Short mmCIF file of C-alpha atoms in Angstrom, two decimals:
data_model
loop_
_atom_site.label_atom_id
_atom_site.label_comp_id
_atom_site.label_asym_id
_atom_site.label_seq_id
_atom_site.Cartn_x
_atom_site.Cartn_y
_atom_site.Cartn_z
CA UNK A 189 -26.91 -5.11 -4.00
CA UNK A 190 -23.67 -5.64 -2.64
CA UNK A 191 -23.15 -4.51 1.08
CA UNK A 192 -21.35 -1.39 1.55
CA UNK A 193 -17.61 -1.63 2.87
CA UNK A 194 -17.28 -0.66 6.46
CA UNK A 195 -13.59 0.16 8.01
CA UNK A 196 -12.66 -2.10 10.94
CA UNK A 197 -13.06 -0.74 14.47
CA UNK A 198 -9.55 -0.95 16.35
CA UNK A 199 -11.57 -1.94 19.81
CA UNK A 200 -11.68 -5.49 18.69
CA UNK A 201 -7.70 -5.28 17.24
CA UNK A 202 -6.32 -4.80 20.47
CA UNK A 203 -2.92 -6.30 21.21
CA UNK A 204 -0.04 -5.72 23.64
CA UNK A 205 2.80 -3.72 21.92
CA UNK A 206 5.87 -6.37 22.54
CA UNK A 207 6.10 -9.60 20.59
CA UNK A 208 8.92 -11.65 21.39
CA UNK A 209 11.29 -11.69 18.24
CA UNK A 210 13.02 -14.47 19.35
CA UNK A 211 10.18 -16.68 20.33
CA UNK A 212 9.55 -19.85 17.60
CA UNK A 213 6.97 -18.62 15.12
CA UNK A 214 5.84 -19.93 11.90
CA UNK A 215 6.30 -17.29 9.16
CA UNK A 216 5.85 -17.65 5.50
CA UNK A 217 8.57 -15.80 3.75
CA UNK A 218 10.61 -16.00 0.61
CA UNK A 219 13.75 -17.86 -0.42
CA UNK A 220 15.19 -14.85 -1.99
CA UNK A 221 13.45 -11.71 -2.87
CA UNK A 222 13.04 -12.74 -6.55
CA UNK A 223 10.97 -16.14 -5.42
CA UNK A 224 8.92 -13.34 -3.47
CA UNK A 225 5.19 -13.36 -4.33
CA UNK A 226 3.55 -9.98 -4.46
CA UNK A 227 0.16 -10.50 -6.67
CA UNK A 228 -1.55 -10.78 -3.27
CA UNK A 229 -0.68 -7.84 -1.62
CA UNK A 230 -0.46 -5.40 -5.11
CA UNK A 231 -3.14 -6.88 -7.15
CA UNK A 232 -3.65 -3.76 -9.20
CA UNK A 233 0.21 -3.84 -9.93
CA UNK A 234 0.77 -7.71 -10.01
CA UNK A 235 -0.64 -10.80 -11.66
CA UNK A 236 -1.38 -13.94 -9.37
CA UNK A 237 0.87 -17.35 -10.54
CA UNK A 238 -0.43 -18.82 -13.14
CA UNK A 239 -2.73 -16.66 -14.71
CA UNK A 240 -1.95 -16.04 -18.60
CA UNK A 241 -2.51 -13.24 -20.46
CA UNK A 242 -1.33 -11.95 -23.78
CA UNK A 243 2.07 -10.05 -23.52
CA UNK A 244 2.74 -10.79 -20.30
CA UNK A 245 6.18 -11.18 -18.75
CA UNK A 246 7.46 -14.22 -17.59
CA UNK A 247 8.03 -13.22 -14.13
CA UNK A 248 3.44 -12.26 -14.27
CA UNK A 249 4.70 -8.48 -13.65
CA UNK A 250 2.07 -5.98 -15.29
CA UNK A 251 1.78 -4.10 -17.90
CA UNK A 252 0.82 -6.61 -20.08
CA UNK A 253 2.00 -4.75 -23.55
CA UNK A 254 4.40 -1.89 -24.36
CA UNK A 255 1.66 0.45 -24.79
CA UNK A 256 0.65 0.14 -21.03
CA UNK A 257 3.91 0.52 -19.58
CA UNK A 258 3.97 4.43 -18.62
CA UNK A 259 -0.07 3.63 -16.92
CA UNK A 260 1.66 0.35 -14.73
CA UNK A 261 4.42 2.87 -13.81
CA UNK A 262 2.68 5.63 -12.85
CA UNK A 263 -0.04 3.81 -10.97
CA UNK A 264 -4.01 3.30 -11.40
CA UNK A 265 -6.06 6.11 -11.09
CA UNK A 266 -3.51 8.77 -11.43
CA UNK A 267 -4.20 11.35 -14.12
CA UNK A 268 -2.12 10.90 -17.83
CA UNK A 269 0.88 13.38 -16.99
CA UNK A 270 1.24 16.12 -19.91
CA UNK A 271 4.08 14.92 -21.76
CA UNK A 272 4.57 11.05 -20.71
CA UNK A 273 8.12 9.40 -21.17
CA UNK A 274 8.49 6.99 -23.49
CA UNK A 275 7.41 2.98 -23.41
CA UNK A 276 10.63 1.94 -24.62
CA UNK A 277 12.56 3.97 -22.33
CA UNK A 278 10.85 2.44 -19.24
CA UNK A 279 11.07 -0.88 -20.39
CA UNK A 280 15.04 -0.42 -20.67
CA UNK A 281 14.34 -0.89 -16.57
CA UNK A 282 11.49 -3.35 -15.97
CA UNK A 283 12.30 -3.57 -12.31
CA UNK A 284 11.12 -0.07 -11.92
CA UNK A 285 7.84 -0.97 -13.48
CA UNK A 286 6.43 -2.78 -10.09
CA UNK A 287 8.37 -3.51 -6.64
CA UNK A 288 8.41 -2.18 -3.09
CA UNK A 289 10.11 1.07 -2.60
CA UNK A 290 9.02 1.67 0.71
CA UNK A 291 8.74 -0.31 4.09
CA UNK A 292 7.59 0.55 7.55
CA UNK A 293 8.88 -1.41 9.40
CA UNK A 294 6.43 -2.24 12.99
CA UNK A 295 3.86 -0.05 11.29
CA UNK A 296 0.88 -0.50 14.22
CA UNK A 297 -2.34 0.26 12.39
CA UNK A 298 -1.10 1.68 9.32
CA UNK A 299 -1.22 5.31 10.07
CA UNK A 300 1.70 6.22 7.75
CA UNK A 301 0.85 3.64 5.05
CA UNK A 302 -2.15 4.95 4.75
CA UNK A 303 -1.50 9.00 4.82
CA UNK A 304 1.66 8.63 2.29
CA UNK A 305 -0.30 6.46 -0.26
CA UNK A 306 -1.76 9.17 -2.20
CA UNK A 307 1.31 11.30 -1.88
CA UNK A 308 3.18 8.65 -3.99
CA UNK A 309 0.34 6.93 -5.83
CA UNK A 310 3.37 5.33 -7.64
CA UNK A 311 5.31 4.05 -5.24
CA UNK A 312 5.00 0.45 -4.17
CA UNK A 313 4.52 0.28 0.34
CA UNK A 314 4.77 -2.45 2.57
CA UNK A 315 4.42 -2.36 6.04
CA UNK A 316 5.55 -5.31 8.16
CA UNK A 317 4.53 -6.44 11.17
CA UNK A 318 4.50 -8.77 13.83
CA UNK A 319 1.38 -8.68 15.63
CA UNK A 320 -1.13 -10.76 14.25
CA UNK A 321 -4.45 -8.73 14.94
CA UNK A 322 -2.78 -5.69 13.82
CA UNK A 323 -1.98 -7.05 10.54
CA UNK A 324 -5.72 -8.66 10.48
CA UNK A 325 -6.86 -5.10 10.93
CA UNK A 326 -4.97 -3.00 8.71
CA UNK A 327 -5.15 -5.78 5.80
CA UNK A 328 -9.18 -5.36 6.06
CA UNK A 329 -8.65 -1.27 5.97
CA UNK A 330 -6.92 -1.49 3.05
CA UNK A 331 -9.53 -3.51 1.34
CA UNK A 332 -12.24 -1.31 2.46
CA UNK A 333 -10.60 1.96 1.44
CA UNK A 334 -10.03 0.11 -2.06
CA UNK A 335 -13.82 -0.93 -2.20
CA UNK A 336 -14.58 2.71 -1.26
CA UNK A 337 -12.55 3.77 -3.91
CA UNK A 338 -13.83 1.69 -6.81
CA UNK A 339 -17.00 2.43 -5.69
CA UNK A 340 -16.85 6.15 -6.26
CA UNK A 341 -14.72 5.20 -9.88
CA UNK A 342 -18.02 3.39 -10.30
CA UNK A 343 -20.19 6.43 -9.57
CA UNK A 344 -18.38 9.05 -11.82
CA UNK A 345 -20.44 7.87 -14.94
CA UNK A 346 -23.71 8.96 -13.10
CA UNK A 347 -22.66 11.63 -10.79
CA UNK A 348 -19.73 14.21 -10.23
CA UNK A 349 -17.37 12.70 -7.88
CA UNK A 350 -14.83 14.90 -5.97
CA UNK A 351 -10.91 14.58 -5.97
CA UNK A 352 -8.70 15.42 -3.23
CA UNK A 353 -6.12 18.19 -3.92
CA UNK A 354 -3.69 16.05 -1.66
CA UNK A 355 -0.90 18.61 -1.28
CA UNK A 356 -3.24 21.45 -0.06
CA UNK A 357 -4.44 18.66 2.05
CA UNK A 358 -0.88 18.40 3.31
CA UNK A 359 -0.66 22.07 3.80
CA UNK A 360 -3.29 22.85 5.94
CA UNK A 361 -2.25 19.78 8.56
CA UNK A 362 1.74 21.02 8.85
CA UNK A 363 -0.13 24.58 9.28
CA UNK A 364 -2.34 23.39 11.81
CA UNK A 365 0.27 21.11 13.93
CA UNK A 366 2.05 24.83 14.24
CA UNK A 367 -0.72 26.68 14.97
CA UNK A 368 -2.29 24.55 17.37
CA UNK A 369 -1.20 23.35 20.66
CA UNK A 370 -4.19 21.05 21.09
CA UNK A 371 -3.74 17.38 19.71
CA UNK A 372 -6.26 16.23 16.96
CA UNK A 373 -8.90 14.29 17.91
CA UNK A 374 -9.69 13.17 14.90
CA UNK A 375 -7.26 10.93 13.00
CA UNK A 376 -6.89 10.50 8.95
CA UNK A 377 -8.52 7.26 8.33
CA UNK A 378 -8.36 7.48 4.81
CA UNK A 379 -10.70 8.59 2.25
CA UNK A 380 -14.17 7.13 1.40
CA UNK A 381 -16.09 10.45 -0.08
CA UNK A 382 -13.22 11.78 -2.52
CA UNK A 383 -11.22 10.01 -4.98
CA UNK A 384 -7.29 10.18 -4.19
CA UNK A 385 -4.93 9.17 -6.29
CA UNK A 386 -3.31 5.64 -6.58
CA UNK A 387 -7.02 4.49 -4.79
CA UNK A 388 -5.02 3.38 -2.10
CA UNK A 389 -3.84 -0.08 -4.34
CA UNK A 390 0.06 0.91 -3.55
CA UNK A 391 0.02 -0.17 -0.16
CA UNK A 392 -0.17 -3.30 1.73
CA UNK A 393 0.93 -5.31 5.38
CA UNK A 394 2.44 -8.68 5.95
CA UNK A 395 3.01 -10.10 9.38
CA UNK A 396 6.55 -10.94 9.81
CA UNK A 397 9.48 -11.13 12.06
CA UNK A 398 12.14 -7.98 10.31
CA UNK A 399 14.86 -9.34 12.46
CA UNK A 400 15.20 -12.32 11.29
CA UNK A 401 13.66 -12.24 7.88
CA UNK A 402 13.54 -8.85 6.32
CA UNK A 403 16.66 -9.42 3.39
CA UNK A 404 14.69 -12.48 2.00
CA UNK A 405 11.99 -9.90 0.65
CA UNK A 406 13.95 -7.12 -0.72
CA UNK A 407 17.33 -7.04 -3.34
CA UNK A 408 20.26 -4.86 -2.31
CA UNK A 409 19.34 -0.93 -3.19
CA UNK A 410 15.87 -2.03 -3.99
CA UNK A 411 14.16 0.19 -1.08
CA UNK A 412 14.59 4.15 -0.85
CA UNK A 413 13.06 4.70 2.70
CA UNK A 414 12.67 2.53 5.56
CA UNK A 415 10.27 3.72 8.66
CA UNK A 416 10.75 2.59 11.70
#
């Protein structure tokens, strides 16, 4: 039986909160954002270089056929829409099918990466950073909310397996920041009981220096919010 994911513990993340930008670093980054590599970070959305598969595009982007096109935009794990659009309309625009939309830039632990990914289960996020345990840490939450998630996907077959109304969600937390003058205690670490939309596969973190290598990732108009 395969052991149970388990969320890192930020105690042994620690870092001080100023990094040098100008200081001599190795980085691995992109020639141009087309060169850019993103089967890594996005497997869910992205094939890795070289792997072949019938239909697939030459630049490895998924969906693999016309019929899967509205699924690959719209994200795993989100539920059909009533009245999808079109495959042939969305493929008029294959760069909409799969790329980064949103970046946070110096985003810490991944707070916001991790609270906006079911809002927009089909919207690609990056977060970029420049502290190496930070990035160490919030790469191995990601993985471990995914491997929470496909576990419960796993369980639905045997057992009835809860989804979280994520608006309401969002609701009741604005209420409660106006209501309340007391800070939470608790914070949102993601889910691992309910299933949320998108399964948390939309988001990932890179370490990187923004300041000096930030337009080698991303095409002029390609991203429609920055965080910073």
């Amino acid at each position: 039986m395969a052991d149970e994911p388990r969320l890192p513990q930020k105690r042994y993340f620690r870092q001080r909160a100023h990094v040098n930008v100008f200081n001599d670093m190795k980085f691995d980054y992109p020639e141009r954002p087309s060169t850019q590599d993103w089967a890594p970070y996005y497997p869910a959305y992205f094939r890795a270089n070289g792997a072949e598969a019938d239909g697939a595009g030459e630049d490895g982007k998924r969906p693999l056929s016309e019929g899967t096109v509205v699924e690959a935009k719209r994200g795993p794990g989100c539920e059909a829409p009533e009245a999808p659009e079109a495959p042939n309309a969305l493929k008029e625009e294959p760069n909409n099918l799969a790329r980064v939309e949103f970046a946070d830039i110096g985003c810490g632990y991944g707070g916001l990466l991790v609270a906006l990914s079911p809002l927009y289960p089909n919207t690609l996020m990056v977060g970029m950073e420049i502290r190496t345990k930070l990035v160490r840490y919030l790469q191995k939450r990601i993985e471990a909310l995914r491997a929470f998630q496909h576990g419960l996907l796993d369980q639905r077959s045997s057992r009835s397996v809860e989804w979280v109304d994520v608006r309401s969600k969002l609701d009741l937390e604005i209420s409660a920041l106006h209501t309340s003058s007391e800070a939470v205690d608790e914070p949102d670490n993601g889910e691992t009981t309910r299933l949320v939309p998108g399964h948390y596969e939309n988001i990932a973190s890179m370490r990187i220096n923004c300041q000096k290598y930030l337009p080698n990732f991303f095409a002029k108009s390609q991203l429609s919010k920055i965080f910073v």
